[in-house]
PDB file of C-alpha atoms in Angstrom:
ATOM      1  CA  MET A 154     110.735 108.482 129.020  1.00 73.00           C
ATOM      2  CA  ALA A 155     108.182 106.475 126.667  1.00 80.00           C
ATOM      3  CA  GLN A 156     105.995 107.868 124.677  1.00 83.00           C
ATOM      4  CA  ALA A 157     102.453 106.952 124.797  1.00 81.00           C
ATOM      5  CA  SER A 158     100.464 106.409 121.161  1.00 80.00           C
ATOM      6  CA  VAL A 159      97.004 106.020 120.926  1.00 81.00           C
ATOM      7  CA  TYR A 160      94.810 104.184 118.320  1.00 82.00           C
ATOM      8  CA  ASP A 161      91.089 105.682 118.000  1.00 84.00           C
ATOM      9  CA  PRO A 162      89.248 103.485 115.333  1.00 85.00           C
ATOM     10  CA  ASP A 163      86.470 106.591 114.721  1.00 83.00           C
ATOM     11  CA  ARG A 164      89.990 107.824 112.820  1.00 85.00           C
ATOM     12  CA  ILE A 165      90.282 105.464 110.097  1.00 87.00           C
ATOM     13  CA  ARG A 166      88.504 106.855 107.074  1.00 88.00           C
ATOM     14  CA  PHE A 167      87.775 104.968 103.911  1.00 89.00           C
ATOM     15  CA  SER A 168      85.464 105.304 101.059  1.00 91.00           C
ATOM     16  CA  ILE A 169      84.861 102.996  97.858  1.00 92.00           C
ATOM     17  CA  ALA A 170      83.875 104.517  94.262  1.00 91.00           C
ATOM     18  CA  GLY A 171      82.647 107.476  96.176  1.00 89.00           C
ATOM     19  CA  ILE A 172      81.004 106.418  99.067  1.00 89.00           C
ATOM     20  CA  ALA A 173      82.513 107.058 102.188  1.00 86.00           C
ATOM     21  CA  VAL A 174      82.228 104.353 104.432  1.00 86.00           C
ATOM     22  CA  SER A 175      83.625 105.881 107.392  1.00 79.00           C
ATOM     23  CA  GLN A 176      81.386 108.672 109.013  1.00 70.00           C
ATOM     24  CA  GLY A 177      83.635 109.533 111.934  1.00 64.00           C
ATOM     25  CA  ALA A 178      82.611 109.088 115.829  1.00 60.00           C
ATOM     26  CA  GLY A 179      79.711 107.033 116.769  1.00 60.00           C
ATOM     27  CA  VAL A 180      77.550 107.056 113.146  1.00 60.00           C
ATOM     28  CA  SER A 181      80.096 104.387 111.230  1.00 72.00           C
ATOM     29  CA  GLY A 182      77.763 101.915 112.010  1.00 82.00           C
ATOM     30  CA  TYR A 183      80.716  99.099 111.817  1.00 84.00           C
ATOM     31  CA  ALA A 184      80.337  95.707 113.094  1.00 88.00           C
ATOM     32  CA  ASP A 185      81.950  94.867 116.190  1.00 88.00           C
ATOM     33  CA  GLY A 186      85.287  93.584 116.253  1.00 90.00           C
ATOM     34  CA  GLN A 187      87.624  93.823 113.264  1.00 91.00           C
ATOM     35  CA  PHE A 188      85.493  96.046 110.437  1.00 91.00           C
ATOM     36  CA  VAL A 189      88.240  96.355 107.656  1.00 92.00           C
ATOM     37  CA  ALA A 190      90.839  94.045 106.451  1.00 93.00           C
ATOM     38  CA  ILE A 191      93.124  93.920 103.372  1.00 93.00           C
ATOM     39  CA  LYS A 192      95.262  91.161 102.079  1.00 94.00           C
ATOM     40  CA  PHE A 193      97.896  91.871 100.108  1.00 92.00           C
ATOM     41  CA  PRO A 194      99.436  89.656  97.544  1.00 93.00           C
ATOM     42  CA  ASP A 195     102.752  87.808  97.933  1.00 94.00           C
ATOM     43  CA  SER A 196     105.556  90.247  96.302  1.00 92.00           C
ATOM     44  CA  PHE A 197     107.758  87.435  95.654  1.00 96.00           C
ATOM     45  CA  ILE A 198     107.118  83.307  95.586  1.00 97.00           C
ATOM     46  CA  ASP A 199     109.950  81.017  95.693  1.00 97.00           C
ATOM     47  CA  VAL A 200     111.168  77.739  94.401  1.00 97.00           C
ATOM     48  CA  GLU A 201     113.773  76.069  96.214  1.00 97.00           C
ATOM     49  CA  GLY A 202     115.636  72.863  94.906  1.00 97.00           C
ATOM     50  CA  THR A 203     116.843  70.058  95.746  1.00 97.00           C
ATOM     51  CA  ASP A 204     120.370  70.960  96.659  1.00 97.00           C
ATOM     52  CA  GLY A 205     119.073  73.808  99.069  1.00 96.00           C
ATOM     53  CA  SER A 206     119.431  76.441  95.931  1.00 97.00           C
ATOM     54  CA  PHE A 207     116.538  78.867  95.615  1.00 97.00           C
ATOM     55  CA  THR A 208     115.142  81.051  93.326  1.00 97.00           C
ATOM     56  CA  ARG A 209     112.520  84.214  94.184  1.00 97.00           C
ATOM     57  CA  SER A 210     110.714  85.726  91.593  1.00 97.00           C
ATOM     58  CA  LYS A 211     108.655  88.798  91.668  1.00 96.00           C
ATOM     59  CA  THR A 212     105.043  88.194  91.123  1.00 95.00           C
ATOM     60  CA  ASN A 213     104.036  92.024  90.048  1.00 93.00           C
ATOM     61  CA  LYS A 214     100.692  91.310  91.465  1.00 93.00           C
ATOM     62  CA  THR A 215      98.622  93.986  92.537  1.00 91.00           C
ATOM     63  CA  LEU A 216      95.580  92.692  93.108  1.00 95.00           C
ATOM     64  CA  CYS A 217      94.176  92.634  96.869  1.00 95.00           C
ATOM     65  CA  ASP A 218      91.602  91.341  99.003  1.00 96.00           C
ATOM     66  CA  ILE A 219      89.292  94.091 101.228  1.00 95.00           C
ATOM     67  CA  THR A 220      86.744  92.883 103.497  1.00 96.00           C
ATOM     68  CA  MET A 221      84.864  95.810 105.787  1.00 94.00           C
ATOM     69  CA  ASN A 222      81.889  94.427 108.003  1.00 94.00           C
ATOM     70  CA  LEU A 223      79.371  96.643 108.594  1.00 93.00           C
ATOM     71  CA  MET A 224      76.196  96.441 110.852  1.00 92.00           C
ATOM     72  CA  GLN A 225      73.267  94.825 109.076  1.00 93.00           C
ATOM     73  CA  THR A 226      71.437  98.064 110.273  1.00 92.00           C
ATOM     74  CA  ASN A 227      73.795 100.397 108.752  1.00 90.00           C
ATOM     75  CA  ALA A 228      72.083 102.494 105.636  1.00 90.00           C
ATOM     76  CA  LEU A 229      75.809 102.208 103.820  1.00 92.00           C
ATOM     77  CA  ASN A 230      74.313  97.991 103.065  1.00 94.00           C
ATOM     78  CA  ALA A 231      71.759  99.441 100.688  1.00 95.00           C
ATOM     79  CA  ALA A 232      74.014 101.764  98.672  1.00 93.00           C
ATOM     80  CA  LEU A 233      76.820  99.338  98.624  1.00 95.00           C
ATOM     81  CA  SER A 234      74.256  96.575  97.248  1.00 96.00           C
ATOM     82  CA  ALA A 235      72.827  99.190  94.682  1.00 95.00           C
ATOM     83  CA  LEU A 236      76.591  99.437  93.389  1.00 95.00           C
ATOM     84  CA  VAL A 237      76.943  95.938  93.214  1.00 96.00           C
ATOM     85  CA  THR A 238      73.276  95.737  91.164  1.00 96.00           C
ATOM     86  CA  VAL A 239      74.380  98.659  88.837  1.00 94.00           C
ATOM     87  CA  ASP A 240      78.199  96.379  88.085  1.00 95.00           C
ATOM     88  CA  ILE A 241      75.924  93.133  87.204  1.00 95.00           C
ATOM     89  CA  ASN A 242      73.167  94.762  84.897  1.00 95.00           C
ATOM     90  CA  THR A 243      75.595  97.451  82.716  1.00 92.00           C
ATOM     91  CA  PRO A 244      77.685  96.425  80.118  1.00 88.00           C
ATOM     92  CA  ASN A 245      81.543  96.264  80.923  1.00 86.00           C
ATOM     93  CA  GLY A 246      80.364  96.860  84.754  1.00 81.00           C
ATOM     94  CA  GLN A 247      79.748 100.297  86.238  1.00 88.00           C
ATOM     95  CA  GLY A 248      80.543  98.747  89.922  1.00 90.00           C
ATOM     96  CA  ILE A 249      84.405 100.018  89.384  1.00 93.00           C
ATOM     97  CA  GLY A 250      86.090 102.849  91.427  1.00 93.00           C
ATOM     98  CA  SER A 251      88.624 103.884  93.975  1.00 93.00           C
ATOM     99  CA  PHE A 252      89.055 102.499  97.660  1.00 93.00           C
ATOM    100  CA  VAL A 253      91.075 104.730  99.948  1.00 92.00           C
ATOM    101  CA  LEU A 254      91.815 103.981 103.561  1.00 91.00           C
ATOM    102  CA  ALA A 255      93.937 106.269 105.630  1.00 90.00           C
ATOM    103  CA  ASP A 256      94.084 106.731 108.866  1.00 88.00           C
ATOM    104  CA  LEU A 257      94.315 110.339 110.151  1.00 87.00           C
ATOM    105  CA  SER A 258      95.838 109.112 113.598  1.00 83.00           C
ATOM    106  CA  GLY A 259      98.441 107.615 112.487  1.00 78.00           C
ATOM    107  CA  ILE A 260     100.684 106.472 109.397  1.00 82.00           C
ATOM    108  CA  ALA A 261      98.296 103.754 107.363  1.00 86.00           C
ATOM    109  CA  PHE A 262      97.561 104.893 104.548  1.00 88.00           C
ATOM    110  CA  VAL A 263      96.374 102.562 100.881  1.00 90.00           C
ATOM    111  CA  SER A 264      94.917 103.764  97.684  1.00 91.00           C
ATOM    112  CA  PHE A 265      93.555 101.621  95.208  1.00 92.00           C
ATOM    113  CA  SER A 266      92.938 102.545  91.418  1.00 90.00           C
ATOM    114  CA  ALA A 267      89.981 100.192  90.745  1.00 94.00           C
ATOM    115  CA  ALA A 268      88.531  98.341  93.244  1.00 95.00           C
ATOM    116  CA  TRP A 269      84.644  96.351  92.749  1.00 96.00           C
ATOM    117  CA  ILE A 270      82.545  94.684  94.882  1.00 96.00           C
ATOM    118  CA  LYS A 271      82.418  90.878  94.603  1.00 96.00           C
ATOM    119  CA  LYS A 272      79.132  89.983  95.798  1.00 97.00           C
ATOM    120  CA  TYR A 273      76.233  91.183  97.823  1.00 97.00           C
ATOM    121  CA  ALA A 274      77.025  90.486 101.336  1.00 97.00           C
ATOM    122  CA  ASP A 275      75.580  87.263 102.964  1.00 96.00           C
ATOM    123  CA  MET A 276      72.581  87.684 105.364  1.00 94.00           C
ATOM    124  CA  GLU A 277      71.854  85.989 108.183  1.00 92.00           C
ATOM    125  CA  PHE A 278      69.518  86.826 110.941  1.00 93.00           C
ATOM    126  CA  ASP A 279      69.335  86.110 114.626  1.00 93.00           C
ATOM    127  CA  ARG A 280      68.233  87.310 118.012  1.00 94.00           C
ATOM    128  CA  SER A 281      70.564  90.437 117.684  1.00 93.00           C
ATOM    129  CA  ALA A 282      72.043  92.633 115.390  1.00 90.00           C
ATOM    130  CA  LYS A 283      74.514  90.846 112.537  1.00 91.00           C
ATOM    131  CA  GLY A 284      77.371  92.461 110.551  1.00 92.00           C
ATOM    132  CA  ARG A 285      77.947  92.184 106.472  1.00 95.00           C
ATOM    133  CA  ALA A 286      81.062  91.630 105.273  1.00 96.00           C
ATOM    134  CA  TRP A 287      81.440  93.055 101.542  1.00 96.00           C
ATOM    135  CA  ILE A 288      84.110  91.527  99.942  1.00 97.00           C
ATOM    136  CA  MET A 289      85.798  93.177  97.253  1.00 96.00           C
ATOM    137  CA  ARG A 290      88.713  93.269  95.194  1.00 96.00           C
ATOM    138  CA  GLY A 291      91.193  95.786  94.266  1.00 95.00           C
ATOM    139  CA  SER A 292      94.656  96.874  91.935  1.00 93.00           C
ATOM    140  CA  LEU A 293      96.936  98.297  94.201  1.00 86.00           C
ATOM    141  CA  LEU A 294      97.846 102.159  93.098  1.00 80.00           C
ATOM    142  CA  THR A 295      99.886 103.635  95.551  1.00 72.00           C
ATOM    143  CA  PRO A 296     102.881 100.967  97.645  1.00 67.00           C
ATOM    144  CA  ALA A 297     101.000 100.628 101.299  1.00 67.00           C
ATOM    145  CA  VAL A 298     102.113 102.500 104.271  1.00 73.00           C
ATOM    146  CA  VAL A 299     101.241  99.966 106.644  1.00 70.00           C
ATOM    147  CA  GLY A 300     100.981 101.236 110.593  1.00 63.00           C
TER     148      GLY A 300
END
């Protein structure tokens, strides 16, 4: 007999620099649709010769791109803006902190030893509420468990 699986976006927990972004069912303030995305770097690059032979080279890259999308009405936008401001205005930057994401009902887990917000979220205003995309970079600490 097949076993049913359940995915619940309210069970995704993540934080940046000690700021808990996910607050639980109905109060996280995510934008509609995709609310967090992590893009990992290529583990290897390859070069193919004229005769079809090839060489793979390990990249050893750890920097990943992270994007989280919050509603413009989410109070966390102010906290994330403050983190960017501190990072910009403090010598050697003070906006770097850990980033952790875990799916409490699945197997997805990833953590970054150092993560930072690249810039303030772009803003647009319309008849209805819009999202704010926060773009970050992070140095991968633990191997990702993708699920």
